[in-house]
Short mmCIF file of C-alpha atoms in Angstrom, two decimals:
data_model
loop_
_atom_site.label_atom_id
_atom_site.label_comp_id
_atom_site.label_asym_id
_atom_site.label_seq_id
_atom_site.Cartn_x
_atom_site.Cartn_y
_atom_site.Cartn_z
CA UNK Y 11 1.71 89.41 -32.40
CA UNK Y 12 2.79 86.07 -34.34
CA UNK Y 13 4.08 83.33 -33.06
CA UNK Y 14 7.40 81.63 -33.18
CA UNK Y 15 6.23 78.74 -35.83
CA UNK Y 16 5.08 81.50 -37.73
CA UNK Y 17 8.50 83.46 -37.58
CA UNK Y 18 10.41 80.57 -38.45
CA UNK Y 19 8.56 79.90 -41.47
CA UNK Y 20 8.84 83.29 -42.79
CA UNK Y 21 12.32 83.45 -41.83
CA UNK Y 22 12.79 79.49 -43.64
CA UNK Y 23 10.99 81.25 -47.00
CA UNK Y 24 13.94 84.14 -47.08
CA UNK Y 25 12.93 87.52 -45.04
CA UNK Y 26 16.05 88.69 -42.68
CA UNK Y 27 14.01 91.88 -42.12
CA UNK Y 28 11.46 91.67 -38.77
CA UNK Y 29 9.77 94.74 -36.92
CA UNK Y 30 8.44 93.78 -33.07
CA UNK Y 31 6.47 95.64 -31.62
CA UNK Y 32 7.03 95.76 -28.26
CA UNK Y 33 10.72 94.43 -26.28
CA UNK Y 34 9.77 91.91 -24.34
CA UNK Y 35 8.29 89.78 -27.08
CA UNK Y 36 11.25 90.64 -29.50
CA UNK Y 37 13.30 88.99 -26.20
CA UNK Y 38 10.81 85.44 -26.10
CA UNK Y 39 10.98 85.26 -30.01
CA UNK Y 40 14.68 86.17 -30.45
CA UNK Y 41 16.26 85.06 -27.12
CA UNK Y 42 19.51 85.31 -28.59
CA UNK Y 43 20.81 88.02 -31.29
CA UNK Y 44 19.79 86.44 -34.31
CA UNK Y 45 22.90 85.94 -36.67
CA UNK Y 46 21.64 87.32 -40.47
CA UNK Y 47 18.41 88.76 -39.11
CA UNK Y 48 17.95 92.52 -39.05
CA UNK Y 49 15.45 93.23 -35.93
CA UNK Y 50 13.70 96.54 -35.70
CA UNK Y 51 11.43 98.39 -33.16
CA UNK Y 52 8.63 99.67 -34.85
CA UNK Y 53 6.64 100.09 -31.41
CA UNK Y 54 7.67 102.12 -28.37
CA UNK Y 55 10.37 102.42 -26.22
CA UNK Y 56 10.45 102.68 -22.42
CA UNK Y 57 13.52 104.24 -21.22
CA UNK Y 58 13.50 100.83 -18.28
CA UNK Y 59 13.26 98.27 -21.07
CA UNK Y 60 16.49 100.33 -23.30
CA UNK Y 61 19.53 98.52 -22.12
CA UNK Y 62 17.50 94.65 -23.46
CA UNK Y 63 16.20 96.99 -27.14
CA UNK Y 64 19.80 98.08 -27.41
CA UNK Y 65 20.99 94.51 -27.17
CA UNK Y 66 18.65 93.29 -29.52
CA UNK Y 67 17.67 95.55 -32.32
CA UNK Y 68 19.73 96.88 -35.54
CA UNK Y 69 16.71 99.54 -35.64
CA UNK Y 70 14.17 101.64 -33.45
CA UNK Y 71 12.12 103.45 -35.38
CA UNK Y 72 9.92 105.52 -32.19
CA UNK Y 73 12.20 107.72 -30.82
CA UNK Y 74 10.07 109.92 -30.22
CA UNK Y 75 10.74 112.11 -27.17
CA UNK Y 76 13.61 114.26 -25.60
CA UNK Y 77 13.96 111.65 -22.33
CA UNK Y 78 14.44 108.87 -24.37
CA UNK Y 79 16.91 110.96 -26.72
CA UNK Y 80 19.24 111.84 -23.65
CA UNK Y 81 19.22 107.41 -21.94
CA UNK Y 82 19.98 106.59 -25.61
CA UNK Y 83 23.48 109.58 -25.26
CA UNK Y 84 23.80 108.20 -21.59
CA UNK Y 85 24.23 104.60 -22.63
CA UNK Y 86 26.14 105.72 -25.15
CA UNK Y 87 28.54 107.54 -23.23
CA UNK Y 88 28.55 104.19 -21.20
CA UNK Y 89 29.67 102.11 -23.92
CA UNK Y 90 26.52 100.96 -25.61
CA UNK Y 91 26.39 100.05 -29.22
CA UNK Y 92 23.63 102.43 -30.80
CA UNK Y 93 21.31 101.06 -33.79
CA UNK Y 94 20.10 102.78 -36.35
CA UNK Y 95 17.91 105.60 -35.07
CA UNK Y 96 14.63 106.85 -36.97
CA UNK Y 97 12.72 109.84 -35.48
CA UNK Y 98 9.43 109.40 -35.08
CA UNK Y 99 6.86 112.11 -36.22
CA UNK Y 100 3.11 112.30 -35.50
CA UNK Y 101 2.43 113.52 -38.52
CA UNK Y 102 -1.45 113.75 -38.15
CA UNK Y 103 -1.20 115.53 -35.24
CA UNK Y 104 -3.17 113.26 -33.53
CA UNK Y 105 -3.53 113.41 -29.62
CA UNK Y 106 -3.57 110.01 -28.86
CA UNK Y 107 -0.45 109.33 -30.46
CA UNK Y 108 3.42 109.31 -29.95
CA UNK Y 109 5.30 111.28 -32.10
CA UNK Y 110 7.32 114.35 -32.54
CA UNK Y 111 5.25 116.95 -34.02
CA UNK Y 112 6.09 118.29 -38.27
CA UNK Y 113 7.13 122.09 -36.38
CA UNK Y 114 9.15 120.72 -33.75
CA UNK Y 115 10.78 117.82 -35.73
CA UNK Y 116 13.92 120.65 -36.33
CA UNK Y 117 14.27 121.32 -33.31
CA UNK Y 118 14.10 117.67 -32.12
CA UNK Y 119 17.04 116.47 -34.96
CA UNK Y 120 19.02 119.39 -34.17
CA UNK Y 121 19.29 117.94 -30.65
CA UNK Y 122 19.85 113.72 -31.40
CA UNK Y 123 22.32 115.48 -33.69
CA UNK Y 124 24.02 117.79 -33.08
CA UNK Y 125 24.07 118.02 -28.74
CA UNK Y 126 24.05 114.40 -28.19
CA UNK Y 127 24.96 112.58 -31.29
CA UNK Y 128 22.74 110.43 -31.68
CA UNK Y 129 22.66 107.88 -35.57
CA UNK Y 130 19.73 108.73 -36.37
CA UNK Y 131 19.36 107.99 -40.38
CA UNK Y 132 15.59 108.52 -41.06
CA UNK Y 133 12.13 109.54 -40.09
CA UNK Y 134 8.76 107.33 -39.01
CA UNK Y 135 5.40 108.44 -38.97
CA UNK Y 136 1.24 106.53 -38.83
CA UNK Y 137 -0.68 108.75 -41.06
CA UNK Y 138 -3.98 109.11 -39.60
CA UNK Y 139 -6.00 105.99 -39.66
CA UNK Y 140 -9.31 106.48 -41.98
CA UNK Y 141 -7.66 108.71 -44.33
CA UNK Y 142 -5.75 108.79 -47.93
CA UNK Y 143 -2.18 108.10 -46.51
CA UNK Y 144 -0.20 109.57 -49.76
CA UNK Y 145 -0.18 113.74 -48.36
CA UNK Y 146 1.17 112.09 -45.13
CA UNK Y 147 3.71 109.98 -46.76
CA UNK Y 148 4.21 113.10 -49.25
CA UNK Y 149 5.38 115.78 -46.39
CA UNK Y 150 7.34 113.38 -44.28
CA UNK Y 151 9.22 112.75 -47.35
CA UNK Y 152 9.98 116.06 -48.30
CA UNK Y 153 11.23 116.82 -44.13
CA UNK Y 154 13.65 114.55 -44.30
CA UNK Y 155 14.90 115.68 -47.75
CA UNK Y 156 14.97 118.93 -45.74
CA UNK Y 157 16.53 117.53 -42.91
CA UNK Y 158 19.26 115.70 -44.58
CA UNK Y 159 17.72 112.01 -44.04
CA UNK Y 160 18.06 109.37 -46.52
CA UNK Y 161 15.59 106.60 -44.63
CA UNK Y 162 11.70 106.74 -44.33
CA UNK Y 163 9.78 103.75 -41.87
CA UNK Y 164 5.58 104.96 -42.99
CA UNK Y 165 2.64 103.19 -42.97
CA UNK Y 166 0.96 99.88 -41.43
CA UNK Y 167 0.04 96.94 -43.83
CA UNK Y 168 -3.33 98.24 -45.39
CA UNK Y 169 -1.23 101.17 -46.91
CA UNK Y 170 2.35 99.97 -47.47
CA UNK Y 171 2.13 100.02 -51.49
CA UNK Y 172 0.98 103.73 -50.71
CA UNK Y 173 4.26 103.96 -48.42
CA UNK Y 174 6.73 102.07 -51.38
CA UNK Y 175 5.99 104.83 -53.59
CA UNK Y 176 6.75 107.58 -51.30
CA UNK Y 177 9.74 106.45 -50.52
#
């Protein structure tokens, strides 16, 4: 939801990591894959937007279902270079949110890293709104440790300090 001018100002100030919520908006912001900038897809990814997403993003933080995992594998088999992948965990088991249920995360990771050989390096979560996020961040950190994943993508602007404290 930021203007190109706002992005240019932040980039001029030295920022090199940018999160985008939508593939189409990111394509308008970054018509060519930018040099020296890491783009992260932090919003949902529809399989029909996979090809442009793979051309643009260095990381996808919202691997949230088997159909998308299999589409990523098919793209890889066709020669696409896959970005860094984070499995989105619905850490609060909220019916309105996407993501793998916490109790299904290990099974889903086994599919992604085992059978599909996808480059999953971390877990992502958005805790429930309006509640203390620390317990959810602690749970995701423990899940990642137990599953051998080094990276975490957690929270939003309102709770980023707590997310940082939990890794």
